[in-house]
Amino acid sequence: MQTPYNPKDIEKKWQDHWKEQETFLVKEDAQKEKFYGLVEFPYPSGAGLHVGHPRSCTAMDIICRKRRMEGYNVLFPIGFDAFGLPTENYAIKTGRPPAEVTKENIANFTRQLQLLGFSFDWSRAVDTTDTQYYKWTQWIFLQLFERGLAYKKNKPINWCLSCKIGLANEEIVDGKCERCGGEVEKRDKEQWMLAITKYADSLLEGLHEVDYITRAKVQQEHWIGRKEGVVFTHAVKDSDITLETFSAYPAWLYADTFIVMAPEHPDVEILVAGGAHEQEVKKFIQEQRAISDTERREMVEKSGVFTGRVAIDPLSGKEMPVWLANFALMDFGTGIIRCSAHDSRDVVFAQKYDIPLKEVVDRKDANESVDAHNNVGILKDSGLFSGKEITPELIQEMSAWFVEQGFAKRHVSYRLHDWVFSRQRYWGEPIPLIHCADCGWVPVPEDQLPVELPHVEKYEPTDTGESPLAAMSDWVNTTCPTCAGPAKRETDTMPNWAGSSWYFLRYCDPNNNNEFASKESLNYWTPVDWYNGGMEHTVLHLLYSRFWHQFLFDIDLVPTKEPYKKRTSHGMILAKGGEKMSKSKGNVVNPDDIIHEFGADTLRTYTMFIGPFDQVAEWDTNGLIGVKRFLDRVWQLQEKISDSAPENPEARNVLHKTIKKVSEDIESMSFNTAVAKMMELSHTFQKLEAIPQAYFEKFILLLSPFAPHVAEELWQNVGHSNTITHEPWPTHNEKYLQEEEQTIAIQVNGKLRATITVSTNSSEEDITMAAKTDTHILPWLEGKTIKKVIYVPGKLVSIVTI
RNA sequence: GCCGCGGUGGUGGAAUGGUAGACACGAGGGACUUAAAAUCCCUUGAAGGAAACUUCGUGCGGGUUCGACUCCCGCCCGCGGCACCA
């Protein structure tokens, strides 16, 4: 009688074994093909691991363990994205240094992740707050700076009136300060920007060569928002000013009758200066400025004010009144719009202020909307293009003609904006620049990197909205690296996204003191073969890290243009009832408790069994019971192993089907059905008097990526002394997938009426004959003429009668 | 409003043109036990029927097909993202 399955002892034993034997440590090996599997590194919060972490980590752990068994040299690293607001806010509240808190949190996360038995190469763990790590984050920033991709610009920041601090966008909930619920307004401040828009087209093109889930590609495309169009230049009557408008729908340009400008457009002031409408316009601009972003977003009412000016339409020579409108956005296109009867928003505005409109297509009926975005209809009153049907070709033709005639120039507009890279915060990488009155912004010399975060007394941002570093005059005041004159350090820090934009490169060579990673290590390991992470990161993190990587590629520091070959995403795990897990709701599931009660193997396998991997799943502790029973059953099977066990064709066939199914399902991340199939196999084996050892071993190999600890123990119990980690992955034999008998469904007129069991060798004639003469089928054919018989090999016979 | 994903038993889900409900939870019944737990076995979409079996059934309405959860057209609902984008 075997001892009962005791996960606690087994899991500890094998985790120690892997650590001592350095089972998962890897080195470059030119003889072996590499595989780089990556999971998003966690933010080590004080709350500890969430059950969502085991879900994504187990999935990639399974893939990496399978790859090792397939003979690949597998890099599967982990680290911590440890700069961030929650730790800083905790520091403000308690006065404890963030570095100290971070250290504790990382230790706790490490302990928890190790309890789950992931096959990470822990020797490569990185921590973005480690000076030896952020030295290189700063270094990469300087490369961007030196090539003109980092620049300073006056930008509004979010300012909480009651906390008197600058807030990140993420800290604003429903337009209010997340911390105190107070009002938030915009304040202008000089901010460091990264020119990601220079990479907009490259980032768009790169999407064609990578294998990302469609959602990720579509969302990135949408975020970049590339739109081709034309820019018209309009003379303003009795003025030297010209107005440039952007149009993405050139088919409707003949319909335009008025122009609107964004209230914040810099030319507005000159345009109205001294005019009869100046006071009204100024009042409108002030009103608009007072409205917060959130209110503005919710505002449906269109409003505006006439500037008193008239622009000339280059197409017709006619006059177009120029208005300011609350819906014109300064940061899209040129901030000035030609408006027409073919845009519902323009129509609402025109009707409100009695501005004349003109349609350039005939409506079939009065209710039909002829919206600019539809691009359908036959043009009228459109000069040369009257009578032509709007098609993509015509739009091209029109754009070309406008350009040719000198009315317009081509222009591409993007939704994507340059990346605001400054934070007025303590807990981030200091921006390694020094400002000198004579030399301007000067980079900190490479041999002085990293610029370390100094120790401060208070972590709150200052009254002026600057980072607490600004109060450290000893640190701020320095000398200019160029002229040695007095100079000041930049006190802004980098955003959270900085450290995570290149961490996967550091994993290749984490202890390198001379480079962010050696060329050899990057050539061997990159690109990442498979990257799994959360849906919430498919836009920003992915875009930012692709941008940095493409930049590093352009300056010849990484070997590929794209960092990730393949990107998948896991669904979130929600609490029972479909709510997000949160401390305040008290519905958080702590992995420690689950491991204590059921074991890590059960937790791992359950998170894979819970539902389709890419969809949200509701946590259900009852579901763990079924998985625990399964592993118990597998454990019991070892008692039935026998050298003298006879071959059992039926069990063997089920085994080979399981090998095929599990192998394929891991590749498609259909982990839930892989587990289900192994459960079936365990039932099949359980019914046997004796199990041939060879069958059992193959089963254990299949199970090992899911439940590695129990698999190692069983592997040892059946007589092996080596770890199961590098045993070859089982392959199925096609001939064992063939049953000797098959069940054929018989349909009459599309309805299932019977099933018959026939030998696999039976001919089509035999089977259709058997179908037609089956006792259950005969009554359905009585008095009918058979029109057609469809035979699907191995599946069914469908009889159609008249 | 636009984009993406989803809607199947009491519950989580399986099946991407071929026997709807695999696998699991829960529930009911049984075996073992002095008893309980654990374990094992059976039943479990609905309705009708003694049974054989029949009818209905994958959000709603149409269509294609011998055959549709699956493909096409038109809707409804839920979740996520973007949103006055010219």
XYZ file of C-alpha atoms in Angstrom, chain A residues 193-771:
579
model
C 8.337 64.004 -24.020
C 9.397 61.033 -26.142
C 8.745 61.360 -29.854
C 6.922 58.074 -30.329
C 4.939 59.649 -33.182
C 8.105 59.527 -35.289
C 7.735 55.765 -35.049
C 3.985 55.702 -35.751
C 4.278 54.277 -39.265
C 7.005 51.862 -38.270
C 4.960 50.617 -35.330
C 2.001 50.143 -37.645
C 4.030 48.285 -40.272
C 5.681 46.078 -37.689
C 2.298 44.656 -36.777
C 2.216 42.844 -40.126
C 5.224 40.720 -39.299
C 4.188 39.567 -35.823
C 1.777 36.938 -34.589
C -0.394 38.758 -32.052
C -3.974 37.968 -31.121
C -6.231 40.116 -33.321
C -7.513 42.132 -30.399
C -3.996 43.353 -29.650
C -3.287 44.279 -33.266
C -6.615 46.012 -33.753
C -6.319 47.974 -30.530
C -2.801 49.115 -31.387
C -3.867 50.168 -34.874
C -6.752 52.062 -33.384
C -4.536 53.726 -30.813
C -2.096 54.880 -33.474
C -5.098 56.016 -35.519
C -3.404 56.833 -38.801
C -5.583 58.886 -41.130
C -4.640 60.112 -44.563
C -6.168 63.283 -45.871
C -5.533 66.696 -47.302
C -4.778 70.073 -45.800
C -6.364 73.144 -47.356
C -4.978 76.619 -46.826
C -7.566 79.360 -46.506
C -6.991 83.031 -46.860
C -8.873 85.116 -44.326
C -10.636 88.157 -45.729
C -9.020 91.482 -44.737
C -6.199 89.700 -42.923
C -2.728 88.238 -43.419
C -3.620 85.131 -41.458
C -4.175 81.860 -43.238
C -6.069 78.910 -41.795
C -5.082 75.306 -42.457
C -7.784 72.676 -42.271
C -7.426 68.910 -42.332
C -9.929 66.698 -44.160
C -9.884 62.906 -44.074
C -12.956 62.612 -46.321
C -12.063 64.555 -49.485
C -15.234 63.415 -51.242
C -17.250 65.966 -49.285
C -15.067 69.009 -49.691
C -17.493 70.689 -52.084
C -20.170 70.609 -49.420
C -18.211 72.594 -46.861
C -19.766 75.951 -45.996
C -18.095 77.072 -42.772
C -14.982 76.620 -40.694
C -14.554 75.945 -37.004
C -11.441 76.288 -34.864
C -10.432 74.799 -31.549
C -10.823 77.439 -28.800
C -7.217 76.927 -27.727
C -5.843 77.455 -31.236
C -2.928 79.939 -30.974
C -4.079 82.006 -33.989
C -7.467 82.810 -32.502
C -6.178 85.765 -30.543
C -4.727 87.572 -33.577
C -7.742 86.635 -35.642
C -10.185 88.408 -33.383
C -7.955 91.184 -32.047
C -9.665 94.512 -32.364
C -12.759 93.006 -33.954
C -16.335 93.400 -32.883
C -16.462 89.846 -31.539
C -13.271 89.928 -29.486
C -14.916 90.099 -26.067
C -17.433 87.373 -26.873
C -14.695 85.093 -28.173
C -12.512 85.642 -25.110
C -15.420 84.873 -22.858
C -16.074 81.630 -24.741
C -12.439 80.576 -24.528
C -12.435 81.162 -20.794
C -15.588 79.148 -20.329
C -14.091 76.276 -22.284
C -10.880 76.302 -20.269
C -12.815 75.973 -17.009
C -14.430 72.755 -18.171
C -12.601 69.634 -17.068
C -11.706 66.858 -19.470
C -14.334 64.565 -18.067
C -17.121 67.118 -18.278
C -16.035 67.989 -21.749
C -16.196 64.347 -22.734
C -19.717 63.992 -21.385
C -20.920 67.195 -22.969
C -23.277 66.542 -25.833
C -24.416 70.118 -26.400
C -22.470 71.735 -29.209
C -21.547 75.311 -28.670
C -19.404 77.954 -30.292
C -18.934 81.585 -31.103
C -18.509 83.533 -34.344
C -15.094 85.142 -34.737
C -16.355 87.895 -37.004
C -13.979 86.642 -39.672
C -14.598 85.050 -43.019
C -12.267 82.673 -44.860
C -12.176 82.040 -48.575
C -12.849 78.564 -49.950
C -10.056 77.926 -52.477
C -12.360 75.537 -54.363
C -15.209 77.939 -55.008
C -13.865 81.318 -54.005
C -16.905 81.627 -51.751
C -16.829 83.009 -48.232
C -16.907 80.680 -45.247
C -17.662 82.101 -41.799
C -15.073 81.167 -39.188
C -16.355 80.004 -35.794
C -14.843 78.605 -32.637
C -16.463 75.328 -31.598
C -16.189 73.279 -28.441
C -15.941 70.061 -30.463
C -12.844 71.115 -32.396
C -9.801 69.465 -30.821
C -6.449 71.159 -30.882
C -4.515 67.910 -30.909
C -6.077 66.290 -33.941
C -5.378 67.349 -37.510
C -4.613 71.059 -37.581
C -7.156 72.091 -34.962
C -9.281 73.712 -37.689
C -12.122 71.958 -39.537
C -14.064 72.575 -42.720
C -17.673 71.752 -41.886
C -20.475 70.479 -44.065
C -23.988 69.145 -44.299
C -22.569 65.639 -44.430
C -21.368 65.400 -40.865
C -24.083 65.026 -38.274
C -22.074 66.933 -35.711
C -21.527 69.858 -38.071
C -25.222 69.849 -38.952
C -26.269 70.141 -35.316
C -23.902 73.072 -34.879
C -25.014 74.801 -38.076
C -28.680 74.476 -37.196
C -28.101 75.882 -33.728
C -26.381 78.981 -35.094
C -28.259 79.297 -38.394
C -25.271 78.701 -40.609
C -26.198 77.829 -44.223
C -25.542 74.259 -45.392
C -25.269 72.641 -48.777
C -25.620 68.957 -49.698
C -23.647 67.424 -52.538
C -25.472 64.108 -52.926
C -29.147 63.373 -53.450
C -30.906 61.591 -50.642
C -33.089 58.662 -51.640
C -35.486 59.636 -48.919
C -35.460 62.411 -46.401
C -34.694 60.119 -43.483
C -31.682 58.517 -45.024
C -28.515 59.870 -43.524
C -25.770 60.811 -45.908
C -22.927 60.801 -43.468
C -19.406 61.740 -44.401
C -18.001 58.574 -42.874
C -20.099 56.303 -45.096
C -18.611 57.600 -48.344
C -21.600 56.584 -50.486
C -23.718 58.362 -53.068
C -23.490 60.209 -56.359
C -21.956 63.653 -56.196
C -23.600 66.835 -57.439
C -22.447 70.463 -57.346
C -18.916 69.163 -57.060
C -17.188 70.765 -60.009
C -15.458 68.219 -62.194
C -16.649 65.401 -60.011
C -20.360 66.043 -60.286
C -22.292 62.976 -61.362
C -19.639 60.568 -60.200
C -20.244 57.841 -57.711
C -18.160 57.986 -54.566
C -15.711 55.082 -54.537
C -12.289 54.627 -52.960
C -10.831 55.261 -56.427
C -12.752 58.505 -56.830
C -11.582 59.690 -53.424
C -8.001 59.036 -54.498
C -8.633 60.815 -57.751
C -10.117 63.826 -55.982
C -7.257 64.064 -53.472
C -4.725 63.893 -56.283
C -6.559 66.577 -58.230
C -6.752 68.921 -55.244
C -3.012 68.540 -54.748
C -2.274 68.942 -58.453
C -4.335 72.107 -58.683
C -2.500 73.546 -55.718
C -5.586 73.683 -53.479
C -4.208 71.265 -50.927
C -1.270 69.248 -49.759
C -1.375 65.681 -48.551
C -1.273 65.169 -44.830
C -1.348 62.225 -42.453
C -2.807 62.708 -39.020
C -2.436 60.373 -36.055
C -4.418 59.823 -32.921
C -1.170 58.811 -31.263
C 0.578 61.603 -29.381
C 4.086 61.899 -28.125
C 4.639 60.141 -24.844
C 4.631 62.312 -21.698
C 7.674 60.886 -20.006
C 7.905 63.075 -16.881
C 6.440 62.328 -13.484
C 6.614 64.729 -10.552
C 7.163 61.814 -8.233
C 9.806 60.247 -6.076
C 9.572 56.538 -6.746
C 10.817 56.330 -10.324
C 14.061 56.479 -12.269
C 15.600 59.992 -12.096
C 15.844 61.530 -15.538
C 19.627 61.766 -16.024
C 19.871 65.298 -17.338
C 21.426 68.453 -15.980
C 20.328 71.957 -16.850
C 23.016 74.569 -17.305
C 22.188 78.203 -17.948
C 24.869 78.345 -20.625
C 24.818 74.873 -22.173
C 21.123 74.020 -21.853
C 20.140 70.401 -21.151
C 23.234 68.243 -20.815
C 23.216 64.471 -20.336
C 24.852 63.003 -17.265
C 28.065 61.366 -18.564
C 27.829 57.604 -18.954
C 30.487 56.901 -16.329
C 28.366 58.752 -13.768
C 25.316 56.569 -14.327
C 23.196 55.614 -12.597
C 21.854 58.830 -11.203
C 20.666 57.293 -7.972
C 17.543 58.301 -6.127
C 18.713 60.220 -3.075
C 17.319 59.548 0.361
C 14.569 62.086 1.167
C 12.657 62.826 4.354
C 9.251 63.322 2.771
C 7.835 61.539 -0.228
C 5.023 63.993 -0.984
C 5.414 66.086 -4.102
C 6.188 69.715 -3.302
C 3.702 72.606 -3.214
C 4.748 73.644 -6.683
C 3.829 70.251 -8.045
C 7.410 69.180 -8.441
C 8.854 65.893 -7.314
C 10.178 65.651 -3.731
C 13.623 65.525 -5.301
C 13.246 69.264 -6.002
C 13.479 69.953 -2.275
C 16.890 68.256 -2.053
C 19.070 71.237 -2.860
C 22.297 69.263 -2.216
C 21.289 66.832 -4.827
C 19.751 69.281 -7.281
C 22.681 71.677 -7.355
C 25.562 70.268 -9.310
C 28.026 71.279 -11.957
C 27.572 71.231 -15.672
C 29.375 68.249 -17.233
C 30.222 70.400 -20.247
C 31.361 73.755 -18.853
C 31.750 72.905 -15.156
C 29.624 75.913 -14.240
C 26.802 75.743 -11.708
C 23.865 73.678 -12.921
C 20.744 71.890 -11.669
C 19.622 68.317 -12.011
C 16.302 67.433 -13.554
C 13.983 66.484 -10.692
C 11.299 64.730 -12.719
C 11.358 60.960 -12.713
C 10.384 58.467 -15.397
C 6.964 56.851 -15.650
C 6.288 53.250 -14.720
C 6.431 52.225 -18.337
C 10.148 52.976 -18.601
C 11.544 49.968 -16.775
C 9.127 47.585 -18.453
C 10.004 48.834 -21.931
C 13.199 46.816 -22.144
C 13.279 44.298 -19.242
C 13.071 41.303 -21.569
C 16.431 42.376 -23.023
C 18.093 42.525 -19.616
C 17.041 38.937 -18.916
C 19.403 37.857 -21.674
C 22.396 39.105 -19.734
C 21.222 40.382 -16.340
C 24.569 40.924 -14.637
C 26.377 42.774 -17.374
C 28.082 45.904 -16.029
C 29.336 47.205 -19.371
C 26.258 47.035 -21.568
C 22.516 46.620 -21.059
C 23.087 43.164 -22.531
C 25.847 41.714 -24.643
C 25.418 41.423 -28.394
C 26.062 37.672 -28.212
C 23.346 37.067 -25.637
C 20.859 39.208 -27.572
C 21.722 37.473 -30.836
C 21.116 34.126 -29.233
C 17.971 34.758 -27.188
C 15.988 37.519 -28.874
C 13.361 37.987 -30.119
C 10.968 36.722 -27.489
C 9.262 33.726 -29.060
C 6.090 33.862 -27.042
C 4.889 36.643 -24.771
C 1.800 36.255 -22.665
C 0.237 39.022 -20.626
C -2.922 40.827 -19.651
C -5.323 42.527 -22.021
C -4.822 45.767 -20.069
C -1.284 45.959 -21.427
C -1.975 45.274 -25.086
C -1.954 48.949 -25.919
C 0.431 51.005 -23.822
C 3.077 48.606 -22.562
C 3.236 46.749 -25.857
C 3.424 49.932 -27.885
C 6.000 51.596 -25.647
C 8.268 48.578 -25.531
C 7.976 48.058 -29.289
C 8.933 51.714 -29.746
C 12.040 51.405 -27.572
C 12.978 48.180 -29.271
C 12.580 49.599 -32.781
C 14.693 52.541 -31.719
C 17.409 50.228 -30.346
C 17.223 48.293 -33.603
C 17.686 51.491 -35.615
C 20.851 52.351 -33.670
C 22.041 48.781 -34.142
C 21.879 47.596 -30.553
C 19.374 44.754 -30.942
C 19.218 42.210 -33.760
C 15.511 42.379 -34.671
C 13.053 45.142 -35.388
C 10.206 43.599 -33.425
C 10.749 42.406 -29.847
C 7.984 39.808 -29.629
C 7.195 37.170 -32.248
C 3.970 36.084 -30.706
C 1.656 37.700 -28.182
C -1.233 36.035 -26.377
C -3.441 37.239 -23.569
C -5.087 35.598 -20.608
C -8.517 36.463 -19.263
C -8.810 37.902 -15.792
C -9.876 35.836 -12.839
C -12.881 37.382 -11.147
C -14.340 36.666 -7.747
C -17.429 34.508 -7.562
C -20.322 36.628 -8.716
C -18.302 38.193 -11.521
C -16.806 41.085 -9.569
C -13.191 42.084 -9.595
C -11.263 40.829 -6.609
C -10.432 43.687 -4.300
C -9.348 44.178 -0.748
C -12.278 46.480 -0.013
C -14.807 43.886 -1.141
C -13.051 41.208 0.868
C -13.295 38.712 -1.969
C -9.603 38.232 -2.641
C -8.360 34.661 -2.911
C -4.855 34.227 -1.539
C -2.822 31.566 -3.363
C -1.063 30.730 -0.076
C -4.334 29.475 1.414
C -5.142 27.376 -1.630
C -1.671 25.837 -1.697
C -1.939 25.082 1.996
C -5.275 23.311 1.592
C -4.908 21.632 -1.817
C -1.285 21.934 -2.945
C 0.377 23.880 -5.738
C -0.197 21.183 -8.360
C -3.938 21.328 -7.751
C -3.945 25.129 -7.906
C -1.914 25.107 -11.111
C -4.070 22.497 -12.797
C -7.280 24.131 -11.628
C -6.336 27.542 -13.032
C -5.841 25.774 -16.357
C -9.115 23.854 -16.078
C -11.237 26.839 -14.995
C -12.247 27.816 -18.542
C -10.943 29.083 -21.881
C -7.594 30.720 -21.177
C -8.230 33.914 -23.107
C -11.567 34.609 -21.452
C -12.477 35.903 -18.032
C -13.178 33.214 -15.469
C -14.949 33.224 -12.148
C -13.083 31.709 -9.255
C -14.863 28.779 -7.666
C -13.156 27.000 -4.807
C -15.482 24.003 -5.378
C -13.858 23.543 -8.753
C -10.578 22.751 -7.018
C -12.149 19.658 -5.505
C -12.544 17.977 -8.867
C -8.926 18.641 -9.801
C -7.673 17.412 -6.427
C -9.685 14.194 -6.913
C -8.068 13.805 -10.316
C -4.524 14.080 -8.928
C -5.446 11.715 -6.072
C -6.683 9.232 -8.655
C -3.469 9.533 -10.663
C -1.509 8.940 -7.469
C -3.498 5.780 -6.755
C -2.880 4.452 -10.267
C 0.745 3.668 -9.419
C -0.444 0.728 -7.350
C -1.773 -0.903 -10.482
C 1.462 -0.690 -12.434
C 2.707 -4.109 -13.330
C 5.497 -5.525 -15.466
C 3.247 -8.361 -16.465
C 0.315 -6.177 -17.393
C -0.897 -7.200 -20.831
C -1.243 -4.773 -23.692
C -4.712 -3.315 -23.729
C -5.579 -1.978 -27.176
C -8.457 0.116 -25.918
C -6.464 1.817 -23.167
C -3.524 2.221 -25.517
C -5.724 3.966 -28.068
C -7.097 6.330 -25.445
C -3.509 7.037 -24.358
C -2.404 7.921 -27.870
C -5.449 10.115 -28.444
C -4.608 11.881 -25.193
C -1.002 12.419 -26.292
C -2.226 14.004 -29.502
C -4.891 16.126 -27.834
C -2.689 17.402 -24.976
C 0.177 18.208 -27.367
C -2.086 20.212 -29.666
C -4.078 21.855 -26.901
C -0.981 23.242 -25.182
C 0.037 24.919 -28.453
C -3.383 26.524 -28.859
C -3.589 27.352 -25.154
C -6.704 25.178 -24.822
C -5.487 24.020 -21.463
C -8.976 23.301 -20.129
C -9.653 20.602 -22.711
C -6.161 19.163 -22.276
C -6.885 18.639 -18.576
C -10.307 17.151 -19.379
C -8.692 14.646 -21.730
C -6.180 13.591 -19.082
C -9.040 13.136 -16.632
C -10.646 10.775 -19.137
C -7.409 8.882 -19.447
C -7.179 8.499 -15.677
C -10.631 6.915 -15.678
C -9.639 4.554 -18.458
C -6.540 3.444 -16.561
C -8.464 3.116 -13.352
C -10.732 0.525 -14.915
C -7.767 -1.679 -15.854
C -6.750 -4.591 -13.629
C -3.104 -3.771 -14.249
C -1.455 -0.876 -16.054
C 1.638 -1.469 -18.204
C 4.392 0.775 -16.896
C 5.050 2.204 -20.354
C 1.480 3.510 -20.518
C 1.719 5.083 -17.110
C 5.037 6.753 -17.840
C 3.692 8.422 -20.968
C 0.761 9.717 -18.964
C 3.069 11.172 -16.310
C 5.139 12.893 -18.977
C 1.984 14.533 -20.332
C 0.898 15.593 -16.883
C 4.294 16.933 -15.819
C 4.006 20.479 -17.231
C 0.695 20.939 -15.441
C 1.489 19.272 -12.126
C 5.289 19.059 -12.068
C 5.791 18.109 -8.440
C 3.558 15.050 -8.360
C 4.866 14.079 -11.793
C 8.470 14.160 -10.534
C 7.538 12.064 -7.519
C 5.683 9.458 -9.571
C 8.503 9.410 -12.117
C 10.894 8.628 -9.316
C 8.541 6.045 -7.815
C 8.426 4.083 -11.052
C 12.191 3.778 -10.987
C 13.833 6.833 -12.517
C 16.587 8.744 -10.810
C 16.659 11.811 -13.063
C 14.322 14.767 -13.116
C 11.452 14.471 -15.571
C 12.322 17.960 -16.873
C 14.413 16.849 -19.828
C 12.660 13.573 -20.682
C 11.445 13.570 -24.276
C 7.887 14.735 -24.840
C 5.735 11.747 -25.883
C 4.512 11.467 -29.446
C 1.422 9.678 -30.616
C 1.338 6.865 -33.118
C -1.216 7.402 -35.884
C -2.077 3.738 -36.085
C -3.257 3.685 -32.495
C -5.710 6.453 -33.167
C -7.699 4.098 -35.404
C -10.393 2.201 -33.572
C -11.279 -1.281 -34.771
C -14.906 -0.379 -34.632
C -16.607 2.887 -35.253
C -19.989 4.308 -34.479
C -21.778 5.776 -37.448
C -24.702 8.138 -37.050
C -27.581 7.637 -39.453
C -29.755 10.569 -40.383
C -32.945 10.604 -42.398
C -33.691 14.020 -43.837
C -31.213 15.586 -41.497
C -32.545 14.060 -38.295
C -30.626 11.516 -36.275
C -32.609 8.257 -36.280
C -30.069 5.609 -35.276
C -26.444 4.789 -34.747
C -24.705 1.645 -35.929
C -21.393 0.158 -34.944
C -19.318 -1.210 -37.801
C -15.782 -2.401 -38.354
C -13.350 0.297 -39.417
C -12.572 -1.807 -42.487
C -16.141 -1.702 -43.755
C -16.598 -0.276 -47.214
C -18.861 2.628 -48.008
C -21.264 0.213 -49.721
C -21.449 -2.040 -46.666
C -22.083 0.882 -44.354
C -24.749 2.589 -46.450
C -26.432 -0.795 -46.943
C -26.358 -1.421 -43.200
C -27.777 2.029 -42.654
